[in-house]
PDB file of C-alpha atoms in Angstrom:
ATOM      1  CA  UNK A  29       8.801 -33.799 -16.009  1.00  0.00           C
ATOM      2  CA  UNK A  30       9.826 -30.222 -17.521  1.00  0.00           C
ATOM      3  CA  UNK A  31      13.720 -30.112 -17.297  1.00  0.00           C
ATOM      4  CA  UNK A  32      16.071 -27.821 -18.689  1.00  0.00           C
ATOM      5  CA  UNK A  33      19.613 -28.218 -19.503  1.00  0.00           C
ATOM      6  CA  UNK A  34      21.882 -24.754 -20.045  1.00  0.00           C
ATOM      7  CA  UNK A  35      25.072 -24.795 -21.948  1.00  0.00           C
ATOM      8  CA  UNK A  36      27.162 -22.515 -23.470  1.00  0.00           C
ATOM      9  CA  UNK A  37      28.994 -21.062 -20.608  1.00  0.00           C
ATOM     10  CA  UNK A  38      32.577 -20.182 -20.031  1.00  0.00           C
ATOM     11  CA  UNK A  39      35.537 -17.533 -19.923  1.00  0.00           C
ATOM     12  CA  UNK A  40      35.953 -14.724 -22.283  1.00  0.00           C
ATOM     13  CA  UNK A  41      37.833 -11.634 -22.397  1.00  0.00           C
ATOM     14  CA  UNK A  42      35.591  -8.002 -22.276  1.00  0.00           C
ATOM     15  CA  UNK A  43      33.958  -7.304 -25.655  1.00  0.00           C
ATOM     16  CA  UNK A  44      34.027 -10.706 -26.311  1.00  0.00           C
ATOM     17  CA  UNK A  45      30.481 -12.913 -27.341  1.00  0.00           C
ATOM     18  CA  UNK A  46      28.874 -15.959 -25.999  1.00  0.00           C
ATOM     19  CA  UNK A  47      25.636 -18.262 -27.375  1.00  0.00           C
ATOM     20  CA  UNK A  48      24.045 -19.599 -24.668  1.00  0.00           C
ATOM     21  CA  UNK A  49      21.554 -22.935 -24.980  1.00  0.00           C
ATOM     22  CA  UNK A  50      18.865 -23.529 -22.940  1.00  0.00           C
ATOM     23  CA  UNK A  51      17.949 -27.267 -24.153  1.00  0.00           C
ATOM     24  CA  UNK A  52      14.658 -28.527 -22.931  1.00  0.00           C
ATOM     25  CA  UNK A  53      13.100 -32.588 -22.380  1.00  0.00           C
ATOM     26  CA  UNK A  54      10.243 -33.875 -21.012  1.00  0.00           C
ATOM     27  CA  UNK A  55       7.814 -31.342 -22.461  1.00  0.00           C
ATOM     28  CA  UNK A  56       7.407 -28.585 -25.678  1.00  0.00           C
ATOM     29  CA  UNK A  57       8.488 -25.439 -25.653  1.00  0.00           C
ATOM     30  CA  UNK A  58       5.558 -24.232 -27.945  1.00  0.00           C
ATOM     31  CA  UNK A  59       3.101 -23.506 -25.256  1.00  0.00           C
ATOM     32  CA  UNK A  60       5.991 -21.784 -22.608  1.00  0.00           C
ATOM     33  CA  UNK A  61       7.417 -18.742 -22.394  1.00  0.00           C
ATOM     34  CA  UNK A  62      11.505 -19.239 -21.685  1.00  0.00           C
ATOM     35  CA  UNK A  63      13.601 -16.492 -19.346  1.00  0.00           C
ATOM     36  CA  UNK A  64      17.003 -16.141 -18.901  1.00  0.00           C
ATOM     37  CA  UNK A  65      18.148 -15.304 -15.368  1.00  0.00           C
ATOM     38  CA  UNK A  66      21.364 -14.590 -13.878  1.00  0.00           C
ATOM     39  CA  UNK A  67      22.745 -14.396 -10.627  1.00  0.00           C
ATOM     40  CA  UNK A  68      26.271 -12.859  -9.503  1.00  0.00           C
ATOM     41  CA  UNK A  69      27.799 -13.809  -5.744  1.00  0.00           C
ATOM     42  CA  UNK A  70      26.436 -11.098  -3.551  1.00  0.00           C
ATOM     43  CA  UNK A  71      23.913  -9.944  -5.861  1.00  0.00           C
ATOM     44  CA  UNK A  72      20.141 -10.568  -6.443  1.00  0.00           C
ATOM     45  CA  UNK A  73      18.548 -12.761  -9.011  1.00  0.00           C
ATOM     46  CA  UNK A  74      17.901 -11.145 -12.117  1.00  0.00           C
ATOM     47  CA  UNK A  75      15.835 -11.681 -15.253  1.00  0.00           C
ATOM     48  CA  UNK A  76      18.119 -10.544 -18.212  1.00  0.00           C
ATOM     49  CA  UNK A  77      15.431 -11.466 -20.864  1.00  0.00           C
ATOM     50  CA  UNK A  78      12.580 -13.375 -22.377  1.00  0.00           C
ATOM     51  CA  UNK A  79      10.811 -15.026 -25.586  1.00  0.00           C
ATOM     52  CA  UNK A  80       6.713 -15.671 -25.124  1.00  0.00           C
ATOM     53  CA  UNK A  81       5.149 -18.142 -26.408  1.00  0.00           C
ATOM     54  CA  UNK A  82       2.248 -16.619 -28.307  1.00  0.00           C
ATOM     55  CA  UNK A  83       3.816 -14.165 -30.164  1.00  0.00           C
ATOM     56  CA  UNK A  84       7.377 -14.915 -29.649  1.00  0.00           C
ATOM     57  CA  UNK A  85       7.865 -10.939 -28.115  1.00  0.00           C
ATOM     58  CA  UNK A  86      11.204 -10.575 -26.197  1.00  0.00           C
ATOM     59  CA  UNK A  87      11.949  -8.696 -23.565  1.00  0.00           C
ATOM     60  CA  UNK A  88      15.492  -7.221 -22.164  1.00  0.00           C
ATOM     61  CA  UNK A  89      16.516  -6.221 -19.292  1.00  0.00           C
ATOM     62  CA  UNK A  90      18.277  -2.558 -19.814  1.00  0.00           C
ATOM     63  CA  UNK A  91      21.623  -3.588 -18.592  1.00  0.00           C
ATOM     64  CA  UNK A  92      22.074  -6.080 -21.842  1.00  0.00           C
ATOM     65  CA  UNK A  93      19.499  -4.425 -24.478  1.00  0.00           C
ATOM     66  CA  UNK A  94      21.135  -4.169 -27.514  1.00  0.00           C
ATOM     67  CA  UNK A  95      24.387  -6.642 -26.270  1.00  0.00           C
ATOM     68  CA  UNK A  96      22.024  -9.612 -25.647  1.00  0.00           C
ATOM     69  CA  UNK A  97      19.207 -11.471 -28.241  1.00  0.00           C
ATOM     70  CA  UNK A  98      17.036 -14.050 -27.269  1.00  0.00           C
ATOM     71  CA  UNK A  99      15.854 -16.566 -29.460  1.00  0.00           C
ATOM     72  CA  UNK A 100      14.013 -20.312 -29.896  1.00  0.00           C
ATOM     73  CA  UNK A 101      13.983 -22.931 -32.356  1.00  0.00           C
ATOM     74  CA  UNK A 102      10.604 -24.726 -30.630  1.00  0.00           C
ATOM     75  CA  UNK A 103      11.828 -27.743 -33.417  1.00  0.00           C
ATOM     76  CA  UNK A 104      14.927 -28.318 -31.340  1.00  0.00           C
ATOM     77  CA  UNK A 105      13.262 -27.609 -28.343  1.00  0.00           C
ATOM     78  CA  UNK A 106      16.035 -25.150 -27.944  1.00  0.00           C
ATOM     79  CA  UNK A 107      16.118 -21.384 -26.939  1.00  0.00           C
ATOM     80  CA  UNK A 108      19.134 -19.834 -27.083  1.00  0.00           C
ATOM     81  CA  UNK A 109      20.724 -16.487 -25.897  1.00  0.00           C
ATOM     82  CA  UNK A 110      23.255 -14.311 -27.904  1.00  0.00           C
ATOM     83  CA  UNK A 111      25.847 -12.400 -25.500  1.00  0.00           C
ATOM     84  CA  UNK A 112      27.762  -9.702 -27.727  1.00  0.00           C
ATOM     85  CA  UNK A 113      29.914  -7.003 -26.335  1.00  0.00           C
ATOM     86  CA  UNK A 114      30.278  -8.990 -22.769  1.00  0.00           C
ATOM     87  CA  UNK A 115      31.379  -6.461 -19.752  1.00  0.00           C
ATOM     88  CA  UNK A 116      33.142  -8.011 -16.656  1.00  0.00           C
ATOM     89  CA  UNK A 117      29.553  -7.080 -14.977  1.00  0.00           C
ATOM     90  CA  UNK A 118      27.863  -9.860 -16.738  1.00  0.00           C
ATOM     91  CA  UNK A 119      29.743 -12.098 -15.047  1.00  0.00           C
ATOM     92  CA  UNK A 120      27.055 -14.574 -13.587  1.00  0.00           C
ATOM     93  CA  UNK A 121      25.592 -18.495 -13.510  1.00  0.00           C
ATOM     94  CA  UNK A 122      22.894 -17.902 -16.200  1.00  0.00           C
ATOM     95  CA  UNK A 123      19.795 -20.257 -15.653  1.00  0.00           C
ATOM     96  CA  UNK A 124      16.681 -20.529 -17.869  1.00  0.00           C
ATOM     97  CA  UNK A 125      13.136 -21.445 -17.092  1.00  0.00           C
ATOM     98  CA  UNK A 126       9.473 -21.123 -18.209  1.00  0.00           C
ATOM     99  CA  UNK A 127       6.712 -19.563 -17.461  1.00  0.00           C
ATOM    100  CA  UNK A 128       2.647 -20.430 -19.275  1.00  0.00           C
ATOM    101  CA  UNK A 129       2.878 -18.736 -22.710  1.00  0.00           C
ATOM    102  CA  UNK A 130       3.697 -14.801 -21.610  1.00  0.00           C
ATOM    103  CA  UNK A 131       6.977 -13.363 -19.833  1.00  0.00           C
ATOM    104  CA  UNK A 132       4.744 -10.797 -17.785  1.00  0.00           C
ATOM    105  CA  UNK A 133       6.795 -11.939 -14.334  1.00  0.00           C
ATOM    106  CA  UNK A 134      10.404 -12.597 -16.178  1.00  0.00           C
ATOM    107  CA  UNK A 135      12.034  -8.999 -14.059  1.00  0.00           C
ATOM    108  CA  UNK A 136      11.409 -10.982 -10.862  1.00  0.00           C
ATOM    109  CA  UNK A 137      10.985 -14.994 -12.041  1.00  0.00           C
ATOM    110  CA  UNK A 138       7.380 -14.827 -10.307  1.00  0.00           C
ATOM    111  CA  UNK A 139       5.694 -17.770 -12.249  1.00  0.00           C
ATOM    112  CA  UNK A 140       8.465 -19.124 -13.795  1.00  0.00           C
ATOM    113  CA  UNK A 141       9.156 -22.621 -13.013  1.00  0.00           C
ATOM    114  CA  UNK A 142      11.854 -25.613 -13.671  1.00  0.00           C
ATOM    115  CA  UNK A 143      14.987 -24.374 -12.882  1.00  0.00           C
ATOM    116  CA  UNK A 144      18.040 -25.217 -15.544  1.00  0.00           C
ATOM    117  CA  UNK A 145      21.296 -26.332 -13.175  1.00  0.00           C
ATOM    118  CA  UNK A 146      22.689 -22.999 -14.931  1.00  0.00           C
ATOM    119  CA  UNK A 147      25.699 -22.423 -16.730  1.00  0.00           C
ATOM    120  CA  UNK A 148      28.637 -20.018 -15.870  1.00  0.00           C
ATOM    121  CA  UNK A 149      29.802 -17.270 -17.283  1.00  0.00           C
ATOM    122  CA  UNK A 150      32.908 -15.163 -16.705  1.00  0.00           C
ATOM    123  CA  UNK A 151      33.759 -11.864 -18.369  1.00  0.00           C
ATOM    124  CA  UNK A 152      37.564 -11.089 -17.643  1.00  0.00           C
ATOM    125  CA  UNK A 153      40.494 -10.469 -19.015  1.00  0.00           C
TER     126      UNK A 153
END
């Protein structure tokens, strides 16, 4: 059974930084491609960014390109998000999941699958 596990979460003041860690059991990451998500109370779901599988391309979403950077070390079975230069606006529960080798539906989650619990994060000061 594919599970993920998210950690990394918490409080931090504007312009601070966060790692996020999207552990994974019950399968290998090698063959998945792993999105972040995020969603804020009131607002839609949204795909922040996303490491394939084949290539290991990543993808951002323009409200965190060059703040955020996505990354995965398939030997820990571990992919990992770097939040730099947080704004009060990325204030969200941040989820991973996976999608067959390419992040072509990351923007809207279509084909991604096993849902992390999520983990929270809270830009304020």
């Amino acid at each position: 059974q594919l599970q993920f596990v998210e950690s990394g979460g918490g409080l931090v003041q504007p312009g601070g930084s966060l790692r996020l860690s999207c552990a994974a059991s019950g399968f290998t990451l090698d063959y998945y491609a792993i999105g972040w998500f995020r969603q804020a109370p009131g607002k839609e779901h949204e795909g922040v960014s996303c490491i394939s599988s084949s290539d290991g391309s990543t993808y951002y979403a323009d409200s965190v390109k060059g703040r955020f950077t996505i990354s995965r070390d398939n030997a820990k079975n571990t992919v990992y998000l770097q939040m730099n230069s947080l704004k009060p606006e990325d204030t969200a529960v941040y989820y991973c999941a996976a999608a067959s080798y390419y992040c072509a539906g990351y923007v809207s989650g279509s084909g991604f699958g096993s849902w992390g619990q999520g983990t929270q994060v809270t830009v304020s000061s």
